[in-house]
Protein backbone atom coordinates (compact mmCIF):
# COMPACT_ATOMS: atom_id res chain seq x y z
CA MET A 1 -7.84 -2.21 26.88
CA ALA A 2 -4.67 -2.81 24.85
CA THR A 3 -5.12 -6.55 25.33
CA GLN A 4 -8.62 -6.39 23.83
CA SER A 5 -7.30 -4.41 20.87
CA LEU A 6 -4.52 -6.93 20.25
CA SER A 7 -6.99 -9.81 20.51
CA ARG A 8 -9.21 -8.27 17.86
CA THR A 9 -6.18 -7.60 15.65
CA GLU A 10 -4.92 -11.16 16.04
CA ALA A 11 -8.34 -12.58 15.16
CA ARG A 12 -8.53 -10.72 11.84
CA PRO A 13 -6.40 -11.49 8.79
CA VAL A 14 -3.49 -9.13 8.22
CA ALA A 15 -2.92 -7.30 4.94
CA ILE A 16 -0.15 -4.94 3.87
CA ILE A 17 -0.90 -1.91 1.72
CA ASP A 18 1.66 -0.05 -0.35
CA PHE A 19 1.32 2.87 -2.74
CA ALA A 20 3.53 4.28 -5.46
CA ALA A 21 3.11 7.99 -6.03
CA SER A 22 3.65 10.65 -8.66
CA CYS A 23 6.64 12.12 -6.88
CA LEU A 24 8.84 11.66 -3.88
CA PRO A 25 7.48 13.36 -0.75
CA GLU A 26 10.13 16.08 -0.74
CA ALA A 27 9.48 16.86 -4.43
CA GLY A 28 6.00 18.32 -4.03
CA GLU A 29 2.31 17.46 -3.83
CA SER A 30 2.03 13.84 -4.88
CA TYR A 31 -0.91 11.64 -5.79
CA PRO A 32 -1.27 7.85 -5.79
CA ILE A 33 -0.57 6.09 -9.08
CA GLU A 34 -0.45 2.45 -7.97
CA VAL A 35 -1.72 0.60 -4.91
CA ALA A 36 -1.13 -3.00 -3.86
CA LEU A 37 -2.72 -5.01 -1.09
CA ALA A 38 -0.93 -8.19 -0.02
CA LYS A 39 -2.55 -10.48 2.49
CA VAL A 40 -0.30 -12.46 4.78
CA ASP A 41 -1.96 -15.61 3.41
CA GLY A 42 -0.14 -14.90 0.13
CA THR A 43 -2.85 -13.33 -2.05
CA THR A 44 -1.94 -10.02 -3.65
CA ARG A 45 -3.74 -7.52 -5.85
CA SER A 46 -2.55 -4.30 -7.37
CA TRP A 47 -4.11 -1.49 -9.38
CA LEU A 48 -2.76 1.28 -11.57
CA ILE A 49 -4.69 4.47 -10.83
CA ARG A 50 -5.68 6.85 -13.62
CA PRO A 51 -5.15 10.38 -12.28
CA ALA A 52 -8.27 12.13 -11.01
CA ALA A 53 -9.10 15.46 -12.66
CA GLU A 54 -8.08 17.42 -9.54
CA TRP A 55 -4.58 15.87 -9.63
CA ARG A 56 -3.90 17.20 -13.14
CA TYR A 57 -1.66 20.02 -11.89
CA TRP A 58 -0.11 18.16 -8.99
CA ASP A 59 3.56 17.27 -9.13
CA TRP A 60 5.25 14.51 -11.12
CA SER A 61 8.93 13.77 -10.71
CA PRO A 62 11.28 11.92 -13.04
CA GLU A 63 13.07 10.51 -9.96
CA ALA A 64 9.90 8.82 -8.73
CA GLU A 65 9.10 7.57 -12.23
CA HIS A 66 12.57 6.04 -12.40
CA LEU A 67 11.95 4.24 -9.07
CA HIS A 68 8.48 2.87 -9.82
CA GLY A 69 8.79 2.55 -13.61
CA ILE A 70 5.27 3.87 -14.22
CA SER A 71 4.82 6.63 -16.79
CA ARG A 72 1.95 9.05 -17.25
CA THR A 73 1.20 7.31 -20.55
CA MET A 74 0.87 3.95 -18.76
CA LEU A 75 -1.58 5.50 -16.31
CA SER A 76 -3.73 7.03 -19.04
CA GLU A 77 -3.74 3.79 -21.08
CA ARG A 78 -3.96 1.13 -18.34
CA GLY A 79 -4.95 2.95 -15.17
CA GLN A 80 -8.36 2.40 -13.65
CA HIS A 81 -10.67 5.18 -12.51
CA PRO A 82 -10.02 6.12 -8.86
CA GLN A 83 -13.58 5.12 -7.85
CA GLN A 84 -13.15 1.64 -9.32
CA VAL A 85 -9.78 1.23 -7.59
CA LEU A 86 -11.19 2.36 -4.25
CA ASP A 87 -14.22 0.06 -4.53
CA GLU A 88 -12.10 -2.97 -5.43
CA LEU A 89 -9.51 -2.14 -2.77
CA MET A 90 -12.25 -1.88 -0.12
CA ALA A 91 -13.66 -5.25 -1.16
CA GLU A 92 -10.22 -6.86 -1.09
CA ALA A 93 -9.39 -5.39 2.34
CA ALA A 94 -12.76 -6.30 3.89
CA GLY A 95 -12.32 -8.09 7.18
CA CYS A 96 -8.57 -7.43 7.36
CA GLU A 97 -6.41 -5.34 9.65
CA VAL A 98 -4.42 -3.25 7.17
CA TYR A 99 -0.82 -2.25 7.89
CA ALA A 100 1.87 -0.24 6.10
CA ASP A 101 5.53 0.41 6.76
CA CYS A 102 5.13 4.16 6.17
CA ASP A 103 2.55 6.76 7.20
CA LEU A 104 2.52 8.09 3.63
CA ASP A 105 0.47 5.04 2.61
CA ALA A 106 -2.36 6.20 4.91
CA TYR A 107 -2.05 9.69 3.38
CA TRP A 108 -2.30 8.37 -0.21
CA LEU A 109 -5.33 6.26 0.75
CA GLU A 110 -6.95 9.48 2.00
CA VAL A 111 -6.01 11.31 -1.23
CA LEU A 112 -7.54 8.48 -3.28
CA ALA A 113 -10.71 8.45 -1.17
CA GLN A 114 -11.05 12.26 -1.32
CA ALA A 115 -10.86 12.12 -5.12
CA CYS A 116 -13.92 9.85 -4.89
CA GLY A 117 -15.71 12.23 -2.50
CA ARG A 118 -15.33 9.82 0.42
CA ALA A 119 -13.40 9.33 3.62
CA ALA A 120 -10.69 6.69 3.85
CA PRO A 121 -12.58 3.37 3.97
CA PHE A 122 -10.37 1.71 6.57
CA ARG A 123 -7.61 2.53 9.01
CA VAL A 124 -4.02 1.90 7.98
CA ARG A 125 -1.92 0.96 11.00
CA TYR A 126 1.85 1.14 11.28
CA LEU A 127 3.40 -2.30 10.75
CA GLY A 128 5.91 -1.68 13.53
CA GLU A 129 3.02 -1.73 16.04
CA LEU A 130 2.08 -5.28 15.06
CA LEU A 131 5.68 -6.49 15.16
CA CYS A 132 6.38 -4.80 18.52
CA ALA A 133 3.21 -6.29 20.01
CA ARG A 134 4.52 -9.69 18.97
CA GLY A 135 7.94 -9.04 20.47
CA VAL A 136 9.75 -9.27 17.14
CA SER A 137 13.27 -7.83 17.17
CA ARG A 138 14.69 -5.49 14.53
CA GLY A 139 17.23 -8.15 13.60
CA ASP A 140 14.46 -10.68 13.03
CA VAL A 141 12.61 -8.20 10.82
CA VAL A 142 15.72 -7.49 8.73
CA ALA A 143 16.38 -11.22 8.32
CA ALA A 144 12.75 -11.94 7.36
CA LEU A 145 12.74 -9.10 4.80
CA ASP A 146 15.99 -10.38 3.32
CA ARG A 147 14.59 -13.90 3.03
CA ALA A 148 11.30 -12.63 1.58
CA GLY A 149 13.26 -10.65 -1.02
CA ARG A 150 15.10 -13.80 -2.09
CA LEU A 151 11.93 -15.93 -2.21
CA LEU A 152 9.74 -13.59 -4.24
CA PRO A 153 10.18 -12.70 -7.90
CA SER A 154 10.74 -9.10 -8.86
CA GLU A 155 7.40 -7.29 -9.32
CA PRO A 156 6.23 -3.71 -9.84
CA VAL A 157 7.20 -1.52 -6.89
CA ALA A 158 3.96 -1.32 -4.87
CA ARG A 159 3.01 -4.97 -5.43
CA GLY A 160 6.56 -6.16 -4.76
CA ASP A 161 6.92 -4.10 -1.58
CA ALA A 162 3.54 -5.18 -0.20
CA SER A 163 4.18 -8.83 -1.08
CA ARG A 164 7.65 -8.78 0.52
CA LEU A 165 6.32 -7.21 3.72
CA ALA A 166 3.40 -9.67 3.92
CA LEU A 167 5.73 -12.62 3.42
CA ALA A 168 8.12 -11.26 6.06
CA VAL A 169 5.22 -11.03 8.53
CA ARG A 170 4.24 -14.61 7.68
CA LEU A 171 7.84 -15.78 8.15
CA LEU A 172 8.07 -14.02 11.52
CA ALA A 173 4.89 -15.49 12.96
CA PRO A 174 2.02 -17.21 11.15
CA VAL A 175 -1.12 -15.06 11.18
CA GLY A 176 -4.52 -15.19 9.49
């Protein structure tokens, strides 16, 4: 059964998802403020997310804002409605196996979907599963991430993180 699952995964293009959130996990109840999806083929999209009405009283931390560089004003001026972000994200991820390096990304996808009255539109798998299935060592991952960091320009946090991870996967073993 595991072989069938891996075969299906290998046949589908791989994409990396990454979210930035309103606060660090230990600082309180956070909501997604930016999401990026980077395909291993090199295409990347990102969206700023205007806070949903139900997130109005959720937590915001200056520490997280310092890390991601996104202010509440930026979100209100340039953020897109959660429904629009979710619809465009679903379209962009269509046909892909989506991975993240942290389980919080799956949580923030669920928070975004719930704000739209929907269930998460796709499963977010742990990137380590893909790399383990391919027999990639930790040292190889560290080296690929280092190289990806040198090759890519500095970008906003979510887009930069997703792009770096996607490039590292591509450097480790070409995939669709």
